[in-house]
XYZ file of C-alpha atoms in Angstrom:
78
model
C 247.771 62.144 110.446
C 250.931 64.116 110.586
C 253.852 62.612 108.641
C 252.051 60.554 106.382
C 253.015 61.001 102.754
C 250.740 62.909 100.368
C 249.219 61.511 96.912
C 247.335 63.440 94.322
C 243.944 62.032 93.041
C 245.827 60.866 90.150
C 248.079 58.790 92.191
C 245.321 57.856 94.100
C 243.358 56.216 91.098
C 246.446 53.573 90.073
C 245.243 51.980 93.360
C 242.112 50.354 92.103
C 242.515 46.812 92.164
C 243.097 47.255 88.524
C 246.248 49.189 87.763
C 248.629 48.474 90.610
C 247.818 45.767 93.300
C 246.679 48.081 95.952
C 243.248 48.715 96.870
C 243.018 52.533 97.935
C 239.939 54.772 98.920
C 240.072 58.058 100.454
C 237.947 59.372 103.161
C 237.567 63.095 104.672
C 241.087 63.362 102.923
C 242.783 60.418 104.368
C 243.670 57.546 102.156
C 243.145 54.203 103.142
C 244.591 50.710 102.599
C 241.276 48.012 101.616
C 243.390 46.034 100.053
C 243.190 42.509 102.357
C 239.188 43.545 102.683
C 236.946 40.782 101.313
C 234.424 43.027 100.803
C 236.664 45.441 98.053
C 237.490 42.523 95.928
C 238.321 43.314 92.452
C 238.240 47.138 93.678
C 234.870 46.942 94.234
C 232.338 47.302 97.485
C 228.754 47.331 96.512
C 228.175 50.785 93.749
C 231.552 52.141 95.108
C 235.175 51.970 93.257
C 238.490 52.114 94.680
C 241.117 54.232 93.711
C 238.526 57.771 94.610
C 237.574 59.560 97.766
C 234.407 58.468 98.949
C 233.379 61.133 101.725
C 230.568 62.149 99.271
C 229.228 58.726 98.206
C 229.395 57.782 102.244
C 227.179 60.308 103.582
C 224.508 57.831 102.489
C 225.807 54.102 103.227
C 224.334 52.290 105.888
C 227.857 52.611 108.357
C 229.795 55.190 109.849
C 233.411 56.416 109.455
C 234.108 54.129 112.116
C 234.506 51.171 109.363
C 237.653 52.605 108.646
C 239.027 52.148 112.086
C 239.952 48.386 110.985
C 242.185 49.989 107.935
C 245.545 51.177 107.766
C 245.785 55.166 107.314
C 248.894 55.356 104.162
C 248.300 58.937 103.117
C 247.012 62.429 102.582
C 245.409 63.618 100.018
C 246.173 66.851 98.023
């Protein structure tokens, strides 16, 4: 994920669905785009919020990392 800017986890909250348009989550320290996902309307998929990193919550949903395959990889996260 080399040259891909970095955010803090401040910057990374503004991006949930609430505060700025974008629909951010982070994963295993790589922050994905959800934004055009049906399933994150409002910032919100299931009991998780956008805007976080989510590599604890994860460990126990019912999919693997591979569901962010179909997402765009916009950052790094300090």
């Amino acid at each position: 994920m080399n040259g891909l800017p970095q955010y803090t986890r401040s910057q990374l909250a503004l991006r949930n669905g609430q505060d700025k348009p974008e629909i951010w989550v982070a994963y295993f320290n790589i922050i994905y785009d959800v934004t055009e996902s049906r399933l994150w309307l409002n910032g919100k998929h299931y009991e998780h919020w956008a805007g976080q990193d989510l590599t604890e919550e994860l460990a126990e949903a019912p999919h693997t990392h591979e569901v962010f395959e179909g997402f765009t990889a916009v950052g790094v996260l300090k």
